[in-house]
Short mmCIF file of C-alpha atoms in Angstrom, two decimals:
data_model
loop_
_atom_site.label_atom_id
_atom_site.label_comp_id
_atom_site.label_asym_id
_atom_site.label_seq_id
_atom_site.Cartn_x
_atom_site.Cartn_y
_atom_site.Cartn_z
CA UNK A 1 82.91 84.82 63.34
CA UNK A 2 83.75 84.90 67.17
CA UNK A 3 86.39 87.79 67.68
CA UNK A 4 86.05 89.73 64.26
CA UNK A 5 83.02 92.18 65.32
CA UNK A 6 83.51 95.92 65.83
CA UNK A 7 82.93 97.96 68.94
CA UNK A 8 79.53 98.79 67.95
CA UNK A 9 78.52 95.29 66.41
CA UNK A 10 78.64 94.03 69.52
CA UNK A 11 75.91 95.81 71.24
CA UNK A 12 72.14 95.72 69.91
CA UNK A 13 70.48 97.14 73.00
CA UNK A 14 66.62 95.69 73.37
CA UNK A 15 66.28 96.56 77.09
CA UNK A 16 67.93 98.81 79.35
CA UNK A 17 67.47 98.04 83.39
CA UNK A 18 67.64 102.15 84.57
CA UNK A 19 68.13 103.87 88.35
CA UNK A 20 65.70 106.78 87.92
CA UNK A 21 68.03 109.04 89.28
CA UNK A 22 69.92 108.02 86.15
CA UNK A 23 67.55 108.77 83.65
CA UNK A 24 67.24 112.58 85.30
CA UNK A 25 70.99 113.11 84.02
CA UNK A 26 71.71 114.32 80.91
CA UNK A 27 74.58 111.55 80.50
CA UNK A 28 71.71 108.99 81.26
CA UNK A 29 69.44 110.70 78.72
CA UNK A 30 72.14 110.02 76.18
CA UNK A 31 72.53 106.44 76.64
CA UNK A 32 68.80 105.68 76.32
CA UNK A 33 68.70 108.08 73.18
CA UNK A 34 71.45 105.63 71.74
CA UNK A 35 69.37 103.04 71.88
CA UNK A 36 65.48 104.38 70.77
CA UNK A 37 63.90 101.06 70.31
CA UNK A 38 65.17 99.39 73.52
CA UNK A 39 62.56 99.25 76.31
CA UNK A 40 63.59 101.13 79.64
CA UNK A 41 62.89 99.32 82.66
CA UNK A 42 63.21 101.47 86.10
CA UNK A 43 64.97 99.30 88.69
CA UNK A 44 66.13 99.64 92.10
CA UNK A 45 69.84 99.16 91.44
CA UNK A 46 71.11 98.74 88.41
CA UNK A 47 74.08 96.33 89.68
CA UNK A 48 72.06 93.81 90.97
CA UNK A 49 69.03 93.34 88.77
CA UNK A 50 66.69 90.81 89.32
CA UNK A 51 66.03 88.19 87.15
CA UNK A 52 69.28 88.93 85.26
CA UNK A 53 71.81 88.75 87.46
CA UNK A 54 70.25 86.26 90.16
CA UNK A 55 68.97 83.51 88.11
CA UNK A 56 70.64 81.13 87.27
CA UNK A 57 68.96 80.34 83.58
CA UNK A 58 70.72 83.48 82.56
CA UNK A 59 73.85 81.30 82.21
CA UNK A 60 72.56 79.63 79.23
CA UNK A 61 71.77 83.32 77.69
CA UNK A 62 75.28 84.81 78.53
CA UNK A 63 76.29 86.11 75.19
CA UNK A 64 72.76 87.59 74.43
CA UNK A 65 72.32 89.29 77.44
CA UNK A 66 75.68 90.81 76.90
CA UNK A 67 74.84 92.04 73.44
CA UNK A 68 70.89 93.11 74.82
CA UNK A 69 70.85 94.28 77.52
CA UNK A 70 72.47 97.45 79.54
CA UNK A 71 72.19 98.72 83.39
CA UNK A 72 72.16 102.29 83.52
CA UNK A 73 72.93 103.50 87.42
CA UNK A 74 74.24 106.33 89.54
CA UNK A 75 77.87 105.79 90.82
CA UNK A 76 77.51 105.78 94.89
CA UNK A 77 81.30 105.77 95.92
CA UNK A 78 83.87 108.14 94.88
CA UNK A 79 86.88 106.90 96.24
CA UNK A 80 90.16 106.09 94.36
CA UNK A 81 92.07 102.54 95.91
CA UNK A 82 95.41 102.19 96.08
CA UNK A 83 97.05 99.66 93.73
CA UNK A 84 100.60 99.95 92.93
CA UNK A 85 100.63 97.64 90.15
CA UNK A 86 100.13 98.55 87.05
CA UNK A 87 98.28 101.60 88.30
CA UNK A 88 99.24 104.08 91.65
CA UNK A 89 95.49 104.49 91.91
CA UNK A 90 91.96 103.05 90.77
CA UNK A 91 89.91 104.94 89.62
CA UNK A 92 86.07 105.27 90.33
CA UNK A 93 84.50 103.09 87.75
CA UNK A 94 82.25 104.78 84.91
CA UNK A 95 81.29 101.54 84.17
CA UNK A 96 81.41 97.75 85.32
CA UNK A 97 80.54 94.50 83.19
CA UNK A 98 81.11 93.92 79.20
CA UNK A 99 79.77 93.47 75.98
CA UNK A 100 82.55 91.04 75.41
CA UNK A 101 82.90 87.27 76.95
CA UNK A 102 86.42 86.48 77.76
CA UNK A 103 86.76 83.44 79.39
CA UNK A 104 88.70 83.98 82.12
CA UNK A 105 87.75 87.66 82.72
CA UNK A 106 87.60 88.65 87.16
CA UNK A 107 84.49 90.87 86.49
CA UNK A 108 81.97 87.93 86.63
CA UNK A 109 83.32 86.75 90.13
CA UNK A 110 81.05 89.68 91.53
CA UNK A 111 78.38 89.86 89.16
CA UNK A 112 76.72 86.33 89.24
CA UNK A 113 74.92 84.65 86.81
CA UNK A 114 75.13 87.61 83.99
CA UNK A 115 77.81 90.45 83.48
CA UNK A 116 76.43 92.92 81.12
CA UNK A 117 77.67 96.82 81.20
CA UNK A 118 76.47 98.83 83.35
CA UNK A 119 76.89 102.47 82.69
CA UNK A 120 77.24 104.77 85.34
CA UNK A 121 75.68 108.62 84.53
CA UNK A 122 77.25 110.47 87.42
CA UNK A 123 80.29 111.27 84.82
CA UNK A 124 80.29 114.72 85.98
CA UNK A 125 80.90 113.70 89.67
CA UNK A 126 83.71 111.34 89.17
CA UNK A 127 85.43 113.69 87.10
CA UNK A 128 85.64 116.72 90.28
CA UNK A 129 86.64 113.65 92.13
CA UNK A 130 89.81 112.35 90.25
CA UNK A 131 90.76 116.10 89.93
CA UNK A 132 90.34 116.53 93.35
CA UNK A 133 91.75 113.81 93.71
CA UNK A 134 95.05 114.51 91.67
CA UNK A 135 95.32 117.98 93.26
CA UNK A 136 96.23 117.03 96.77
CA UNK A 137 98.96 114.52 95.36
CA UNK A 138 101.16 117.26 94.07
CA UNK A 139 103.97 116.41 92.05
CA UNK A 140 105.45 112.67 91.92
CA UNK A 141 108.18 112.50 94.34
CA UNK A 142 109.83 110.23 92.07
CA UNK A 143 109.56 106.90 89.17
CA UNK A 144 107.77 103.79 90.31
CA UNK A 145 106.95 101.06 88.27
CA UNK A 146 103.65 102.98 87.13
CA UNK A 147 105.26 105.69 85.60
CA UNK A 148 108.13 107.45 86.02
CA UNK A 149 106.46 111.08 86.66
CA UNK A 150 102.84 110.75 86.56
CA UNK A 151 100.71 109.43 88.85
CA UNK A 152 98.57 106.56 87.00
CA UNK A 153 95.04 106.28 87.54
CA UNK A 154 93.44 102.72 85.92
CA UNK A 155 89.90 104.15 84.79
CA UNK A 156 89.05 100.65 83.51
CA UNK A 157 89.20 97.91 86.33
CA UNK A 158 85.88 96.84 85.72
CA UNK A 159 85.00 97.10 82.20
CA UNK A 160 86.87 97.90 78.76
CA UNK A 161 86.99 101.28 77.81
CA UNK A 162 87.16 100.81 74.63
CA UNK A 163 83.59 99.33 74.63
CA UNK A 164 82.23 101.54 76.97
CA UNK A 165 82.92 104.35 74.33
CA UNK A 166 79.99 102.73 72.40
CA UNK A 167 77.39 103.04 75.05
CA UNK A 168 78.42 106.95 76.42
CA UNK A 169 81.06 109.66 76.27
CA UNK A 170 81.95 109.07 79.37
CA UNK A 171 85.48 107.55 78.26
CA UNK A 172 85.77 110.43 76.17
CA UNK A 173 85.39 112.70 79.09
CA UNK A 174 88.36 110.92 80.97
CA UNK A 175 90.60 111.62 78.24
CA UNK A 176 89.70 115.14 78.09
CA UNK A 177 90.14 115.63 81.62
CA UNK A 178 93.26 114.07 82.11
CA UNK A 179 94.59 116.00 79.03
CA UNK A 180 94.41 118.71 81.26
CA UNK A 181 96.02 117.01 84.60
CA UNK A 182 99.85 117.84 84.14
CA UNK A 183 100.83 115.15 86.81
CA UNK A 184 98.71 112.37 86.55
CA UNK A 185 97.86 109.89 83.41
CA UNK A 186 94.93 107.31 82.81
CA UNK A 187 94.92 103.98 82.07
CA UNK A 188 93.24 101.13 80.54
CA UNK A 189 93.57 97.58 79.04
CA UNK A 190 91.91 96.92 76.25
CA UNK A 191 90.88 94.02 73.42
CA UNK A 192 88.94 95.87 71.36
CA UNK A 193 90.13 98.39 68.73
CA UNK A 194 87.92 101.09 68.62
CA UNK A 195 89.41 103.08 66.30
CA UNK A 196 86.77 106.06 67.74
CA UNK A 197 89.04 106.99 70.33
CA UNK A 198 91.91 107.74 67.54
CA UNK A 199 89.98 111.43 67.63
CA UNK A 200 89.79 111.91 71.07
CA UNK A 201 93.18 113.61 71.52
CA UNK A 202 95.10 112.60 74.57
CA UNK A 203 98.05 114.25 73.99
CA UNK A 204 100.16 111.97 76.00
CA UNK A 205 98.06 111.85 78.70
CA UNK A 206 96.07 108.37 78.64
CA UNK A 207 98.04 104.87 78.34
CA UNK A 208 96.36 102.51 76.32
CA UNK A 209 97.28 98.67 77.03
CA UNK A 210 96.08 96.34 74.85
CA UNK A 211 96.45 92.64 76.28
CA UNK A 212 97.68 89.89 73.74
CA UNK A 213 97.83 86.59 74.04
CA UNK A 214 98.93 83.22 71.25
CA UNK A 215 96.42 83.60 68.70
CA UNK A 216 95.21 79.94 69.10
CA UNK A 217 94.34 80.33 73.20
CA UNK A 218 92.97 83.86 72.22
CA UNK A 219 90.35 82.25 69.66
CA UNK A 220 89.06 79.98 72.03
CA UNK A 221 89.02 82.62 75.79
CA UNK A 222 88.75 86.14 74.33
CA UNK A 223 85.55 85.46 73.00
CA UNK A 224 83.76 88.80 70.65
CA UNK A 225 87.10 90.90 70.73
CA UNK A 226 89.19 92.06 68.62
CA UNK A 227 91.88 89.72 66.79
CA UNK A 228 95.25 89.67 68.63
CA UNK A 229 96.59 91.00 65.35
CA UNK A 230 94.27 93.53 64.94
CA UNK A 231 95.12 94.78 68.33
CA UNK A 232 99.08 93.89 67.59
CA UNK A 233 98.52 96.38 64.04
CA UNK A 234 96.79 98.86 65.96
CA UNK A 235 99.68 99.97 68.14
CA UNK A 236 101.31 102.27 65.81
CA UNK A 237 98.29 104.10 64.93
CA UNK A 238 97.27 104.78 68.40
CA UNK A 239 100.91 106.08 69.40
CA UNK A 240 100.43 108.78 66.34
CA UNK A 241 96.93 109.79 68.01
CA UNK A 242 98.86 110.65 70.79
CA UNK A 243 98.09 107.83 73.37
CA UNK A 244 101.20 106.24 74.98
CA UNK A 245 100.70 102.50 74.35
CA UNK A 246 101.58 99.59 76.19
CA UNK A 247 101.11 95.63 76.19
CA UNK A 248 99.82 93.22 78.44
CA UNK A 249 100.59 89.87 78.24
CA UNK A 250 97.81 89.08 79.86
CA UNK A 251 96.86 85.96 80.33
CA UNK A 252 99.50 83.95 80.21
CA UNK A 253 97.57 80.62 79.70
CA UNK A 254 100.12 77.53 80.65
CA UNK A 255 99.76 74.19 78.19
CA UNK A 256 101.67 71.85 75.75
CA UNK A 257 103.77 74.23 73.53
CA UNK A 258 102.28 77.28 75.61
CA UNK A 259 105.97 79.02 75.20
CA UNK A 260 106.46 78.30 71.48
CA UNK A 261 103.64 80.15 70.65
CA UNK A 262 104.66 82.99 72.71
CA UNK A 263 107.66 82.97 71.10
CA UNK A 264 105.86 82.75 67.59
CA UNK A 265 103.62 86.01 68.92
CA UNK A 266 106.19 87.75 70.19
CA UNK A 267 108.31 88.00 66.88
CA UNK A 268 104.82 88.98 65.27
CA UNK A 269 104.75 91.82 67.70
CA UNK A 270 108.75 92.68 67.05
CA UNK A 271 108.00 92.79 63.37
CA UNK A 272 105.19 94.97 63.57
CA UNK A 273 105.56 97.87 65.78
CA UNK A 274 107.59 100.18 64.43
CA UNK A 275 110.54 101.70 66.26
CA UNK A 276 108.73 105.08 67.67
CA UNK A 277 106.10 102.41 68.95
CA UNK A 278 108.62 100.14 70.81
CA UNK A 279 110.89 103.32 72.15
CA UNK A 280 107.84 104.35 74.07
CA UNK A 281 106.38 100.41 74.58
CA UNK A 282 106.40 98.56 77.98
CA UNK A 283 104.64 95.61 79.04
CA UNK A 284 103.10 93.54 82.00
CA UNK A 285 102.68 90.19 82.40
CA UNK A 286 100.17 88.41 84.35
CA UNK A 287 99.61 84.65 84.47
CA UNK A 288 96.14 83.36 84.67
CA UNK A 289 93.96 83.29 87.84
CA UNK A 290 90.83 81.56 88.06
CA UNK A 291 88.09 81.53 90.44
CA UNK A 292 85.51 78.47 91.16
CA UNK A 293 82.33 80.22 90.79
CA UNK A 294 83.40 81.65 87.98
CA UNK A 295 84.27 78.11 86.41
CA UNK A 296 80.36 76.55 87.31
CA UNK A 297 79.33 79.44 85.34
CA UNK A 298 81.20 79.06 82.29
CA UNK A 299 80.83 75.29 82.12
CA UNK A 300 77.24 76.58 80.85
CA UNK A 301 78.12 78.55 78.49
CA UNK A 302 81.73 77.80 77.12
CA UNK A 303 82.92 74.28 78.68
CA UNK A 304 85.74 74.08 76.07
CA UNK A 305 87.38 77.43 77.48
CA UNK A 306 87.41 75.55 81.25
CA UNK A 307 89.45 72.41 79.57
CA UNK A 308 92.22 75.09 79.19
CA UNK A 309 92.00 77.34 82.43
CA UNK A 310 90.91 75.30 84.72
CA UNK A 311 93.54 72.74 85.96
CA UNK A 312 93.74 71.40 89.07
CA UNK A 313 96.58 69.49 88.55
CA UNK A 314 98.77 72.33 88.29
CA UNK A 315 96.71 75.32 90.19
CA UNK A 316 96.12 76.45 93.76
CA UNK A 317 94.08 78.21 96.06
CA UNK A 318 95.40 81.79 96.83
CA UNK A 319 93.47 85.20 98.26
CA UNK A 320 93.73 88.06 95.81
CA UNK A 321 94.89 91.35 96.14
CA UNK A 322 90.93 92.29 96.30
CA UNK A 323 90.61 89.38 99.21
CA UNK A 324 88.43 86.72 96.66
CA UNK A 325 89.59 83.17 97.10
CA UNK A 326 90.77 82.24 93.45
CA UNK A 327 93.39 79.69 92.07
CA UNK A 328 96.61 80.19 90.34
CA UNK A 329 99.25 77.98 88.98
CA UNK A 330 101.41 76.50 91.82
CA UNK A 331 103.69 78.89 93.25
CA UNK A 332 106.67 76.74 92.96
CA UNK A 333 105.86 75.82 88.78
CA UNK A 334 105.00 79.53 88.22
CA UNK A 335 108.09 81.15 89.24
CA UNK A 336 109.69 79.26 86.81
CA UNK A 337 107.34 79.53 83.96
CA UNK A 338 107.48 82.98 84.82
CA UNK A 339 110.99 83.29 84.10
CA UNK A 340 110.97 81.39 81.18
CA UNK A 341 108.74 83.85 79.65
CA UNK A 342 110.41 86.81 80.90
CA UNK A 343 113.85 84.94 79.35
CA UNK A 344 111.99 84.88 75.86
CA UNK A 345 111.06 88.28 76.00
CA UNK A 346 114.66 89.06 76.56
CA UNK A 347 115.82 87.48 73.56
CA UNK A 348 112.69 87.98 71.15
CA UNK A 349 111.53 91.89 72.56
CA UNK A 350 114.36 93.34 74.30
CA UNK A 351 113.66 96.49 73.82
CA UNK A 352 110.40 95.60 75.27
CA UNK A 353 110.43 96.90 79.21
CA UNK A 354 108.56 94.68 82.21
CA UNK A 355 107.00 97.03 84.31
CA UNK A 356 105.69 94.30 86.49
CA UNK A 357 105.51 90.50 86.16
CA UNK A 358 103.34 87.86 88.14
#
């Protein structure tokens, strides 16, 4: 059934596209040993691959090519971007595309007619980087909506790391590294519990967010992740492990009775977490942009998803934070539906913190 798979049920590798300067590192060596029977296929870059991510018939294999196929490449830029957000800094990527097919998901806005992971084997670089990196920032001067003493580094923008910890250790290796960074903390968002990374020991030092939505919309956008109440149940656990844990209401889909089930999930969540869980909880909430190349692609693969994310009648063209041209609900509608759900929080989740809302 769409949603229910584990992390490692979702991946059944038959070819792997590989940089050969990846398969001469030992973390590229690992992901092809994961895999024995897939065939390895050198390639000049493994972002760009033709006849995967260039043609156009690979709409109608989405799904499968996400489940078959890998890129394994060599990470050329090492340069942490400014964000501010829910993040002071992003992180190099270890890793871009995913095994899972949500709907509505940015990634496939760069990646063209396909969008499965690509691993990146240069762990070892991006790791001197970031503490580089987190060296010359000193101490925090002072709380931000990031954090309130740590400097936040999102090491997921481009994939989910709970996935990616399926393919290679390089998640793994982020938490241990950050363990050992006194003034800085990673981040990801997440829809997949992988309950893997329960042994990876964070001590306080990686924020997991895992992004819930109604479970209705969820079943039909966040196709081959986990349940929202899986995710919702897993909170608790993952706060003993010693991860701090946060929530992202994330999208926030707009539709007839769109806030009564947010109200319905939201007393779900208030039930569940338990009060060491919500003493260290905060949230984000981001309401759904959508992009028009991303729509023609997913009319050929998931049509039904567009009926509820792609609306005209209520959206608009705006320019990103990352300069795309995308649409979002009308400014003047979504300050108020924006309130409204930040209202409902207040009176279902109060002890729930907004770090950021938009």
């Amino acid at each position: 059934m769409r949603g229910t798979r584990a992390p490692r049920q979702l991946l059944d590798v038959r070819t792997i596209y590989a940089e050969p300067a990846a398969l001469e590192l030992e973390r590229g060596r690992q992901v092809v040993e994961r895999w024995p029977g897939a065939e390895v296929v050198e390639v000049p870059s493994a972002q760009r691959v033709q006849g995967v991510h260039d043609d156009a018939s690979s709409v109608d294999r989405w799904v499968r090519t996400k489940t078959e196929v890998l890129a394994l490449g060599v990470r050329k830029t090492l340069t942490a971007r400014r964000n501010e957000r829910s993040a002071n800094w992003i992180a190099p990527s270890t890793a871009n595309g995913c095994a899972m097919a949500c709907a509505y998901c940015y990634v496939p806005r760069h990646k063209g007619y396909a969008n499965p992971i690509t691993v990146y084997a240069n762990i070892d670089q991006v790791v001197g980087y970031l503490q580089r990196h987190v060296a010359r920032q000193g101490a925090k001067p002072g709380p931000d909506q990031c954090d309130p003493a740590a400097w936040v580094y999102d090491i997921g923008e481009n994939s989910d790391a709970s996935v990616d910890a399926v393919v290679s250790d390089n998640v793994r290796d982020l938490v241990t590294a950050f363990r050992a960074m006194p003034t800085a903390k990673a981040s990801f968002a997440t829809k997949q519990v992988n309950r893997e990374l329960l042994d990876y020991d964070p001590q306080g030092r990686t924020r997991v967010r895992f992004s819930v939505m109604p479970h209705r919309m969820a079943r039909l956008l966040d196709v081959r992740t986990s349940p929202v109440a899986q995710r919702v149940a897993a909170v608790d656990d993952f706060v003993a492990a010693g991860y701090e844990v946060h929530l992202n209401l994330s999208p926030v889909v707009v539709h007839e009775g769109w806030l009564e089930e947010w109200a319905e999930l939201l007393e779900e969540i208030d039930d569940v977490l338990s009060p060491a869980a919500k003493a260290q909880a905060a949230a984000e909430v981001i309401l759904l942009t959508h992009n028009a190349g991303l729509h023609e692609v997913n009319l050929g693969w998931h049509p039904k998803g567009e009926e509820a994310i792609w609306r005209p009648d209520i959206q608009e063209a705006k320019r990103s934070q990352n300069g795309m041209e995308n649409v979002r609900y009308r400014a003047r509608w979504k300050k108020v539906w924006l309130q409204r759900l930040l209202d409902l929080m207040a009176e279902k989740t109060p002890w729930l913190t907004v770090r950021y809302a938009f």
